[in-house]
Amino acid sequence: MGKICSRDKRPFNKRKALARHL
């Protein structure tokens, strides 16, 4: 999760990354 957050600096990207991870 932390790695994805670091990679995606944009808020919407972060949300998408989290949903994708889940």
Short mmCIF file of C-alpha atoms in Angstrom, two decimals:
data_model
loop_
_atom_site.label_atom_id
_atom_site.label_comp_id
_atom_site.label_asym_id
_atom_site.label_seq_id
_atom_site.Cartn_x
_atom_site.Cartn_y
_atom_site.Cartn_z
CA MET A 1 0.00 0.00 0.00
CA GLY A 2 2.73 2.44 0.99
CA LYS A 3 4.65 1.70 -2.21
CA ILE A 4 1.59 2.40 -4.35
CA CYS A 5 0.94 5.66 -2.48
CA SER A 6 4.53 6.75 -3.04
CA ARG A 7 4.28 5.91 -6.75
CA ASP A 8 0.95 7.69 -7.25
CA LYS A 9 1.16 11.27 -6.03
CA ARG A 10 -2.29 12.15 -7.39
CA PRO A 11 -5.28 11.60 -5.03
CA PHE A 12 -7.51 9.95 -7.64
CA ASN A 13 -4.61 7.76 -8.75
CA LYS A 14 -3.97 6.73 -5.17
CA ARG A 15 -7.62 5.77 -4.73
CA LYS A 16 -7.59 3.78 -7.97
CA ALA A 17 -4.36 2.06 -6.93
CA LEU A 18 -5.87 1.11 -3.57
CA ALA A 19 -9.03 -0.26 -5.18
CA ARG A 20 -6.92 -2.15 -7.71
CA HIS A 21 -4.79 -3.62 -4.92
CA LEU A 22 -7.90 -4.77 -3.09
#
